[in-house]
Short mmCIF file of C-alpha atoms in Angstrom, two decimals:
data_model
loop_
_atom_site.label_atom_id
_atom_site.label_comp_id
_atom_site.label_asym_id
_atom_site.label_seq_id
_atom_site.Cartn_x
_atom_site.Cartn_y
_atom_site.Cartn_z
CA UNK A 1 -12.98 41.39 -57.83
CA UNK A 2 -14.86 40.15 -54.41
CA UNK A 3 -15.24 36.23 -54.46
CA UNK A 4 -19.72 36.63 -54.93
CA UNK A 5 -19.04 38.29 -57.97
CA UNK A 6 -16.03 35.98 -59.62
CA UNK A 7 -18.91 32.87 -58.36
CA UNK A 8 -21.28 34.60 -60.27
CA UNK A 9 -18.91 34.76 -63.39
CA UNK A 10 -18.12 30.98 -63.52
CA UNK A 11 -22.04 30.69 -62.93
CA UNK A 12 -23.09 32.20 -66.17
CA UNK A 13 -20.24 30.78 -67.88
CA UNK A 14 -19.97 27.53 -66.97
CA UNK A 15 -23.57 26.90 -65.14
CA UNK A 16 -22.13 25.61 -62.42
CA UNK A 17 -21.31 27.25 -58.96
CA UNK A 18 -21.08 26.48 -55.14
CA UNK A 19 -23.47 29.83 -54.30
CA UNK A 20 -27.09 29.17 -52.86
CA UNK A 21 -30.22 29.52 -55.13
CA UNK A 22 -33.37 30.84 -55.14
CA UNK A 23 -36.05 28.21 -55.97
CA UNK A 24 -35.78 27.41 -59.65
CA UNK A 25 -39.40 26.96 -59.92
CA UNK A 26 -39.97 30.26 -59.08
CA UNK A 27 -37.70 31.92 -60.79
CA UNK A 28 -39.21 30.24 -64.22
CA UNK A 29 -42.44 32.23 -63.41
CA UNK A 30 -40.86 35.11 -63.13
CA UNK A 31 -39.27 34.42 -66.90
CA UNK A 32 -43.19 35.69 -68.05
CA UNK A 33 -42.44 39.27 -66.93
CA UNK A 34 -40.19 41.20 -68.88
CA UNK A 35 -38.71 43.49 -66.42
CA UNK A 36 -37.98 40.66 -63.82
CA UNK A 37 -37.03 37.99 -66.60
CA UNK A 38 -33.17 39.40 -66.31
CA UNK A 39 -32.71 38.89 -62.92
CA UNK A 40 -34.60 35.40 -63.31
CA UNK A 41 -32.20 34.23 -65.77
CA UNK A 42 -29.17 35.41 -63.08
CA UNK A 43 -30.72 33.11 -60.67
CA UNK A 44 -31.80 30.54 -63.00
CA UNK A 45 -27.72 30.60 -64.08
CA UNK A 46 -26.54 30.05 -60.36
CA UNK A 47 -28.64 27.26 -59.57
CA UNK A 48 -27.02 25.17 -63.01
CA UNK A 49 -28.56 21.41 -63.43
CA UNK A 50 -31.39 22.14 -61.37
CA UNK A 51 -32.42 25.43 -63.28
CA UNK A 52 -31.84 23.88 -66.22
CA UNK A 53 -34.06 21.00 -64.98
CA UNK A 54 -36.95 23.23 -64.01
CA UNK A 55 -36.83 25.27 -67.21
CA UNK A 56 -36.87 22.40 -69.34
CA UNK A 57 -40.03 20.81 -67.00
CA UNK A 58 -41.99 24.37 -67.93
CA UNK A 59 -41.38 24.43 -71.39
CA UNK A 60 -42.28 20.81 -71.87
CA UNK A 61 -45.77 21.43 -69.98
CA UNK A 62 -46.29 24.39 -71.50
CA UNK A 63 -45.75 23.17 -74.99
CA UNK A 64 -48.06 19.91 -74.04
CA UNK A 65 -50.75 22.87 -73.05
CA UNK A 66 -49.96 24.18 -76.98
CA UNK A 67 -49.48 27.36 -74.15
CA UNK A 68 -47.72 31.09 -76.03
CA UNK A 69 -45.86 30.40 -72.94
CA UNK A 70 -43.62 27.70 -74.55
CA UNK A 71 -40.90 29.52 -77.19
CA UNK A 72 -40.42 31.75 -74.04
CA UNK A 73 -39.26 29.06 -71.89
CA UNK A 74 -37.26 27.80 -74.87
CA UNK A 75 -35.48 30.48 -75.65
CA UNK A 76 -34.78 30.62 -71.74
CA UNK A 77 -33.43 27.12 -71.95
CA UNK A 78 -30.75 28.14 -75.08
CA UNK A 79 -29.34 30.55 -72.55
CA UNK A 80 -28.36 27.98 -69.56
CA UNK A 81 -25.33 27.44 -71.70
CA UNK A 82 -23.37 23.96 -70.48
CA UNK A 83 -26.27 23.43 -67.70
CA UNK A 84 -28.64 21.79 -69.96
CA UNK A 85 -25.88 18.90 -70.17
CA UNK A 86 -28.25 16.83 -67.80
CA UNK A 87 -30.77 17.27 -69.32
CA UNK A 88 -29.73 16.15 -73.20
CA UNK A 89 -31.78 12.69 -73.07
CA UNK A 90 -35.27 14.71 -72.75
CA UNK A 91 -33.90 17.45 -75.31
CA UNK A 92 -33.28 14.56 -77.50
CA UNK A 93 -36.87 13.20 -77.49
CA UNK A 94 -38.49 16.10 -77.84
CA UNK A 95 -36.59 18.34 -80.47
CA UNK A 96 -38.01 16.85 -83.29
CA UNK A 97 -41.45 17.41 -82.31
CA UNK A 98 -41.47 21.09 -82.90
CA UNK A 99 -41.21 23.63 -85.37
CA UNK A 100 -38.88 27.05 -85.80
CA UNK A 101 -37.94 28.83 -83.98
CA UNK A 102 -38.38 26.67 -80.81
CA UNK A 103 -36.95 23.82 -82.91
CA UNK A 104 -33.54 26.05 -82.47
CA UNK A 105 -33.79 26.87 -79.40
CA UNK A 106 -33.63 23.31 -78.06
CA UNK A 107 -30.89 22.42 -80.44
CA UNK A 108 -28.93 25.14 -78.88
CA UNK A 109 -29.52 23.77 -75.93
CA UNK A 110 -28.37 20.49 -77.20
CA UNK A 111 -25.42 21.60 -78.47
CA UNK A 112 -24.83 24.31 -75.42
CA UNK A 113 -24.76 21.01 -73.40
CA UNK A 114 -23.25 18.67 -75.42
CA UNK A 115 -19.47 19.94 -74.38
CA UNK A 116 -19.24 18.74 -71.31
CA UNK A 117 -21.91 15.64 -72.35
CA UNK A 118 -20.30 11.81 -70.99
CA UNK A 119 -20.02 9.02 -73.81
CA UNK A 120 -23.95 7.90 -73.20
CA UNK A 121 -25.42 11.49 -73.54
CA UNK A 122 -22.75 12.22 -76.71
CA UNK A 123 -24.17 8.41 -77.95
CA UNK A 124 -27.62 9.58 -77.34
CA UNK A 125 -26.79 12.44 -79.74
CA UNK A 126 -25.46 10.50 -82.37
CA UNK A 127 -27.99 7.75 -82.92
CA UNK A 128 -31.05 10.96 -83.01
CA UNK A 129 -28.60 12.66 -85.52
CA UNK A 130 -29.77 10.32 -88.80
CA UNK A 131 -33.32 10.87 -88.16
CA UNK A 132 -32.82 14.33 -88.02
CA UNK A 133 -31.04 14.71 -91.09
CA UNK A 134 -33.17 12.58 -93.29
CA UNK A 135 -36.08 14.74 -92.29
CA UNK A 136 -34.58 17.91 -93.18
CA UNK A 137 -34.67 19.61 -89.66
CA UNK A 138 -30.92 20.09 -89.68
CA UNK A 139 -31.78 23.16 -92.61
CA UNK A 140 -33.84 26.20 -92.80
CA UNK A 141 -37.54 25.02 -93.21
CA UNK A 142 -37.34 27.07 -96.41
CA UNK A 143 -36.05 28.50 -99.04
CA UNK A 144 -37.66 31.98 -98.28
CA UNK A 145 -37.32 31.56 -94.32
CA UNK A 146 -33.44 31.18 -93.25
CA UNK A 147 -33.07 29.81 -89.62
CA UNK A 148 -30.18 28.91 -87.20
CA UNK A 149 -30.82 25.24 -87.88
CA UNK A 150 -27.38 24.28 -89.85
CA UNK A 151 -25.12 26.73 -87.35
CA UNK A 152 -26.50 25.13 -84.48
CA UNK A 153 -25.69 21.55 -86.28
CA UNK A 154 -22.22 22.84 -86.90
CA UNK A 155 -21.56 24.01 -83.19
CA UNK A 156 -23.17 20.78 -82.12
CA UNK A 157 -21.10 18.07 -84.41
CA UNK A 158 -18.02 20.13 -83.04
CA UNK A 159 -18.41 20.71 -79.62
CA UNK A 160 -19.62 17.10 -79.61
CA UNK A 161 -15.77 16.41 -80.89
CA UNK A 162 -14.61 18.98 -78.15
CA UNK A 163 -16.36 16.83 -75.08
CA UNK A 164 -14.75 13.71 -76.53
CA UNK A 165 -11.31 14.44 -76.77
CA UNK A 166 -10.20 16.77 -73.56
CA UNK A 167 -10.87 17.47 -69.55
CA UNK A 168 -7.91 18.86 -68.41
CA UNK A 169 -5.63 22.04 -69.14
CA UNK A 170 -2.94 20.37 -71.01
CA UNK A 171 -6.01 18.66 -73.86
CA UNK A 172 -7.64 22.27 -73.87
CA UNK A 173 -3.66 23.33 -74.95
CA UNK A 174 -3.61 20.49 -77.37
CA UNK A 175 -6.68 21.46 -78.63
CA UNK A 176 -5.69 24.94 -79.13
CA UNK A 177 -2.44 24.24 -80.77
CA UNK A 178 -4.55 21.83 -83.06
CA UNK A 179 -6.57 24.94 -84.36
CA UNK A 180 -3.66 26.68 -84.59
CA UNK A 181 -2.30 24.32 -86.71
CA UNK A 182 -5.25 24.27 -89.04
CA UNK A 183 -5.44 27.81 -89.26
CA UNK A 184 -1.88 28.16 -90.92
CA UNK A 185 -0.82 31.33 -92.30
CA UNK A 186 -2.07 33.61 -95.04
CA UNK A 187 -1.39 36.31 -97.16
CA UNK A 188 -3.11 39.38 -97.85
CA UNK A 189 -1.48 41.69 -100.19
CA UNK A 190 1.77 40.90 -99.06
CA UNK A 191 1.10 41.05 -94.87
CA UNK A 192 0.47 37.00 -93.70
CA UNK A 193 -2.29 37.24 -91.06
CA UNK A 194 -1.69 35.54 -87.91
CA UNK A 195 -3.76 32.65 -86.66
CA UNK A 196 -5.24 34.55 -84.43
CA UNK A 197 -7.08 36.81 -86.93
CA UNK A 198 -9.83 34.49 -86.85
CA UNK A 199 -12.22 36.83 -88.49
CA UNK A 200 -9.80 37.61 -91.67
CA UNK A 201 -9.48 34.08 -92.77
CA UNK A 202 -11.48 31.88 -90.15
CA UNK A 203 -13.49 28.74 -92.18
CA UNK A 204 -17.01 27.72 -91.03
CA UNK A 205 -16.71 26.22 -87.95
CA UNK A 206 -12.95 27.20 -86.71
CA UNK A 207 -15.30 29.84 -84.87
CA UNK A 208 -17.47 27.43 -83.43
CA UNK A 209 -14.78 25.01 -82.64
CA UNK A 210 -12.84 28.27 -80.79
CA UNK A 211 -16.09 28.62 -78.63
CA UNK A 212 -16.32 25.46 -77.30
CA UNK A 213 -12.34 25.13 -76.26
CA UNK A 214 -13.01 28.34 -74.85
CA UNK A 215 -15.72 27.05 -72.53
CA UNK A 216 -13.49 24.19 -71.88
CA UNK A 217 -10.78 26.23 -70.26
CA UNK A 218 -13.87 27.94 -67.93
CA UNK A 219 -14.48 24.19 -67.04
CA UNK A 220 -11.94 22.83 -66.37
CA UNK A 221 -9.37 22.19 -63.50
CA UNK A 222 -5.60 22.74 -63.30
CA UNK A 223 -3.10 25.91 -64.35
CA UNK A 224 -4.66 27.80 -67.85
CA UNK A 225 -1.76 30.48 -68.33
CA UNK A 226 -1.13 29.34 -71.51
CA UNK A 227 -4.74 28.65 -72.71
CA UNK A 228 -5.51 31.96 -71.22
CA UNK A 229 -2.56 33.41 -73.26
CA UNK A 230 -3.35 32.29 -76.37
CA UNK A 231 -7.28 33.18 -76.04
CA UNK A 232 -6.19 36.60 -75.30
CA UNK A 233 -4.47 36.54 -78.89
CA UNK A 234 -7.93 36.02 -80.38
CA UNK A 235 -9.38 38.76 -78.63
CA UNK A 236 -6.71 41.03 -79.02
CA UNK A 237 -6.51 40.37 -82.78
CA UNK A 238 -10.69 41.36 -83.06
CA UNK A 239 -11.88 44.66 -81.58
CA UNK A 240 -14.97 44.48 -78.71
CA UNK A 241 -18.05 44.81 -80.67
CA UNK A 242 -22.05 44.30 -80.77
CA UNK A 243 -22.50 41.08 -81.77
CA UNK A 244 -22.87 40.57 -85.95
CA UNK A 245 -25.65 37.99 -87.45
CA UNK A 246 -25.37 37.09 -91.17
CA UNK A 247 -27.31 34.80 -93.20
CA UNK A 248 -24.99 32.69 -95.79
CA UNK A 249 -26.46 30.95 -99.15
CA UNK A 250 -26.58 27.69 -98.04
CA UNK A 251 -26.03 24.78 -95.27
CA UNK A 252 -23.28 22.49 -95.62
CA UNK A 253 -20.23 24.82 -94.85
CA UNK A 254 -18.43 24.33 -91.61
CA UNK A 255 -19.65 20.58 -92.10
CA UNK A 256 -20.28 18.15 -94.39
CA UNK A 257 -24.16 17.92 -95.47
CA UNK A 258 -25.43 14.93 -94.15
CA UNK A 259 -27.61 14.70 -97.46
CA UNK A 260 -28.96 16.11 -100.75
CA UNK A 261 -31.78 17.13 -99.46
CA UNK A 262 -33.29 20.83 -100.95
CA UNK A 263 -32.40 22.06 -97.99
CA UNK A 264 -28.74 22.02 -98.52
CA UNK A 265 -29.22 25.40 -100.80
CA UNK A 266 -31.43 27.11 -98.84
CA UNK A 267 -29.99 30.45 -97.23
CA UNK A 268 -28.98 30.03 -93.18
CA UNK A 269 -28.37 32.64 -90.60
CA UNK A 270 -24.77 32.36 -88.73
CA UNK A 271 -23.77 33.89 -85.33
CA UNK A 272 -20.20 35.20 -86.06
CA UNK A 273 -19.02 36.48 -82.53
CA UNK A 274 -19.99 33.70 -79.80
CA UNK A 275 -16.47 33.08 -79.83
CA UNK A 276 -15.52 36.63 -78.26
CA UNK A 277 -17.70 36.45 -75.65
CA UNK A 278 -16.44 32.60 -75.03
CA UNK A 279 -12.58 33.40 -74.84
CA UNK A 280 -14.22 36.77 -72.83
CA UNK A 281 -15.41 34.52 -70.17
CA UNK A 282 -12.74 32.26 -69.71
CA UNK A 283 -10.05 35.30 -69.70
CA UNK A 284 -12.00 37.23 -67.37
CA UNK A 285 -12.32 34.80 -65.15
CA UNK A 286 -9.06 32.87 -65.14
CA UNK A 287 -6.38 35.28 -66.19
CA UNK A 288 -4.33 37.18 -63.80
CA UNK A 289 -2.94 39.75 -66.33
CA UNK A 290 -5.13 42.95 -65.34
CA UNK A 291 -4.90 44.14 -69.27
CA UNK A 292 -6.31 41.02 -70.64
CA UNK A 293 -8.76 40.94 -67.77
CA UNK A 294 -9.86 44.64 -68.95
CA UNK A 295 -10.04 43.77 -72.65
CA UNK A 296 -12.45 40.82 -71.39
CA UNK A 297 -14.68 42.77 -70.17
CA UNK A 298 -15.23 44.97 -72.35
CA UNK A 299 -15.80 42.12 -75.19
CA UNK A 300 -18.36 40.83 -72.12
CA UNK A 301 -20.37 44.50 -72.70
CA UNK A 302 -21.89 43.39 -75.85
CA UNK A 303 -22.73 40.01 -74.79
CA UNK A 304 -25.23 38.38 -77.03
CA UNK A 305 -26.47 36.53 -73.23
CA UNK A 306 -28.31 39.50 -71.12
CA UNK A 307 -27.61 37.91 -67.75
CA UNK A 308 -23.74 37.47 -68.89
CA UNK A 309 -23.64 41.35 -70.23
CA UNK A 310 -25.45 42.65 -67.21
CA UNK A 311 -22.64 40.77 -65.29
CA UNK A 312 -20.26 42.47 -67.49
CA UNK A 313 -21.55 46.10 -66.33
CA UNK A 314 -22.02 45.33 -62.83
CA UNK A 315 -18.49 44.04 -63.10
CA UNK A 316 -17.38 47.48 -64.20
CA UNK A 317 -18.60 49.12 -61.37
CA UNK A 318 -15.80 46.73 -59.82
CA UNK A 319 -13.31 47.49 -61.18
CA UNK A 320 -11.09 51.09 -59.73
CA UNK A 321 -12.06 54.28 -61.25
CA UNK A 322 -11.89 55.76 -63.74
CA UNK A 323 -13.59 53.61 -65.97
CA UNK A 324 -12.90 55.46 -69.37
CA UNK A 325 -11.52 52.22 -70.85
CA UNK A 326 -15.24 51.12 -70.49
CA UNK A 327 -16.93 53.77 -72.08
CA UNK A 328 -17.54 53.27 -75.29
CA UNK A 329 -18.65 49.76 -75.05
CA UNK A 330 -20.80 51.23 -71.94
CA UNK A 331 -22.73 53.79 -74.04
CA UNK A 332 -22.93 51.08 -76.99
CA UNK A 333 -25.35 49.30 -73.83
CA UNK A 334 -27.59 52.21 -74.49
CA UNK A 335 -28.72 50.97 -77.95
CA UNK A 336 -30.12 47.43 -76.25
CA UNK A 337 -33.53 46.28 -76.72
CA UNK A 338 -33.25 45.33 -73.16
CA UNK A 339 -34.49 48.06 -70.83
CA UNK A 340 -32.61 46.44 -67.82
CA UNK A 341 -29.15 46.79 -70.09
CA UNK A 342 -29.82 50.51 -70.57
CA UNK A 343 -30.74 51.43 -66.64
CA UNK A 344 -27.23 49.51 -65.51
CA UNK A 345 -25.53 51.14 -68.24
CA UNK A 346 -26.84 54.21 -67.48
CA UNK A 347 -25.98 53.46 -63.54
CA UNK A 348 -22.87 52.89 -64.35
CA UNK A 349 -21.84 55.58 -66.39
CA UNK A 350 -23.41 58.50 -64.17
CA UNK A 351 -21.14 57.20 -61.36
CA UNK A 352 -17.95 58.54 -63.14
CA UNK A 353 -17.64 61.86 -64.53
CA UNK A 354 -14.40 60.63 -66.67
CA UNK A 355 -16.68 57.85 -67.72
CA UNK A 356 -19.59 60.26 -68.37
CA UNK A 357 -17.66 62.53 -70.27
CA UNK A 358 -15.96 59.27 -72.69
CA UNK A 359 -19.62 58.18 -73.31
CA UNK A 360 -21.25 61.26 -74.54
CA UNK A 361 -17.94 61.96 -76.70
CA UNK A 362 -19.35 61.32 -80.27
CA UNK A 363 -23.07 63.08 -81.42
CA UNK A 364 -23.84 59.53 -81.61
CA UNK A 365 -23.50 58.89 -78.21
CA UNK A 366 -25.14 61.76 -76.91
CA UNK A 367 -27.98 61.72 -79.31
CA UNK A 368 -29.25 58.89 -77.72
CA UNK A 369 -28.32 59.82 -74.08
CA UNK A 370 -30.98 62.98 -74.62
CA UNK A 371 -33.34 60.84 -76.60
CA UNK A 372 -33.65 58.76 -73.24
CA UNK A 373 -33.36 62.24 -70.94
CA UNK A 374 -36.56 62.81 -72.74
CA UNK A 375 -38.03 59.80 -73.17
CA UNK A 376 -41.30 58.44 -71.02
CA UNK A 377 -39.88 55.84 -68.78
CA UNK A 378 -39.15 58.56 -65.75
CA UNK A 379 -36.46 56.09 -64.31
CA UNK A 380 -34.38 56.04 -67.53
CA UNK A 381 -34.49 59.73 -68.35
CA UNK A 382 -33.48 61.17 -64.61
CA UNK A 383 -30.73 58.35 -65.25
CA UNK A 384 -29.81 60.00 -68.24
CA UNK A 385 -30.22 63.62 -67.55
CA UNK A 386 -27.47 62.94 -64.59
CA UNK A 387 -25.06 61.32 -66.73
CA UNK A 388 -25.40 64.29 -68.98
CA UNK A 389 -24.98 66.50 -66.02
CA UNK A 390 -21.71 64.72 -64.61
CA UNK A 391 -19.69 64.71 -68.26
#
């Protein structure tokens, strides 16, 4: 992998890299447009703190304006992953002042930053945190209208925990051996599951708490063999997949509920697979084991983050050829909501006739290849009518 693109990985997973910039400023304008908001975000990524910074100055005009504008520039901001970790006293002040969704977005963003938060910000947190809880905007706002609100309380509280306790390889260990330890072993019709089988017996917030260490070993300095090791375990122990949302009966799992508040038994939605795409990024880009480094990546093709599963396929077209280790995960890039997913999929896949041939293997597959072959954005369909050709 050429030293640009490896900068570019730390960039979107960490926030944080040496490469120049465009202007932040504009690249927040450019977040309006759909087609160019992708490559926005890239930039926006790169330039860390200070994109961050300008984001955060957009949404907070915008939302003064009572501007449409503003859950766009929100949602932007959740994105910017440990970048917004500057910018936690303003996130603070102003969090409460809105309603859902936005509300979540700029909790994510609190908690996003909160990992690699110093004492004052993580004090900051903590002293906002009563408040918040006796006014019920730690639960869904309803009992009919489940949010992210208690998941994104859960990820904070622990990645808060995370940020206190360990900057350096050998805490991120400790912390690892920690879960481990909590994890223990159990037994399913006879076979005792593995710690790393996160998914077969992981408790609220063991996922969450996996995430942030993850992010930790991005971040931080020294030798991560071992950390990378033992995050390859997790992935290796859960298959690459689209990324699965779930809405659970109530708050107050993976934490304690900070009060009795109705809101404790109202239904919540959960992300369940941030952690793959966590331990993704840190194996990717800090392993030197070319199979782990492979498995990585593909996790990084289903990316919940567009900018960070963009990466993923541009990193593909990195990596020697054939790609046919790719190709399912490629072809599952067809099925995005995101048009700019689909072209570099498509690009991708239409480069390599093994590739081509892996992707279109299942009438799944190839349905959708000819539903875009016939489709009415021109681009996409002579994309797809050459990848159909070259299988």
């Amino acid at each position: 992998m050429s030293t640009p693109r490896c900068l570019l990985g730390l960039a979107l997973c960490a926030a944080a890299s040496a490469q120049r910039a465009p202007d932040p400023a504009s690249c927040v304008r450019q977040l309006l447009d759909a087609r160019s908001r992708p490559a926005a975000m890239h930039d926006l990524a790169l330039a860390g703190a200070a994109g961050a910074h300008a984001v955060l100055d957009a949404f907070l005009a915008a939302a003064d304006r009572g501007d449409d504008t503003a859950p766009v520039f929100a949602a932007a901001l959740a994105e910017l992953g440990t970048a917004t970790a500057s910018e936690i006293p303003r996130l603070v002040e102003v969090m409460a002042r809105h309603g859902e969704p936005v509300r979540c977005q700029l909790l994510r963003a609190l908690a996003n930053g909160a990992l690699l938060a110093d004492e004052n910000a993580r004090q900051t947190i903590g002293a906002a945190l009563p408040a918040w809880a006796a006014a019920g905007l730690l639960y869904s706002p309803s009992a009919d209208r489940a949010t992210f609100a208690w998941y994104e309380y859960v990820r904070l509280v622990r990645r808060m925990k995370l940020s206190a306790e360990s900057r350096d390889a050998a805490g991120v260990l400790r912390l690892l051996d920690s879960l481990r330890a909590s994890r223990g072993n159990f037994n399913f019709g006879g076979r005792v599951a593995t710690h790393y089988e996160i998914e077969a017996h992981g408790a609220h917030g063991q996922r969450e708490e996996l995430e942030g260490i993850a992010e930790l070993a991005l971040a931080c300095p020294g030798d991560m063999t071992a950390v990378v090791a033992e995050l390859t375990g997790y992935l290796e122990a859960s298959p690459p997949r689209p990324p699965i949302v779930r809405t659970e009966h109530c708050a107050g799992i993976g934490e304690n509920a900070p009060n009795a508040l109705p809101g404790v038994k109202w239904p919540t939605c959960w992300l369940y697979d941030e952690w793959h795409f966590a331990c993704a990024r840190a194996v990717y880009a800090r392993s030197s084991d070319v199979a782990a480094r492979q498995l990585a990546l593909r996790h990084l093709l289903h990316a919940s983050n567009t900018a960070l599963r963009l990466f993923a396929i541009e990193s593909v077209r990195d990596w020697p050829q054939p790609w046919q280790a790719f190709a399912v995960d490629l072809a599952d890039c067809l099925h995005s909501d995101e048009r700019a997913i689909v072209r570099e999929a498509l690009v991708t896949i239409s480069q390599c006739p093994v590739t081509a041939r892996e992707a279109a293997s299942s009438a799944r597959q190839r349905a959708r290849l000819q539903e875009i072959a016939n489709g009415t954005d021109r681009e996409l369909a002579t994309l797809a009518r050459r990848a159909l050709l070259r299988r």
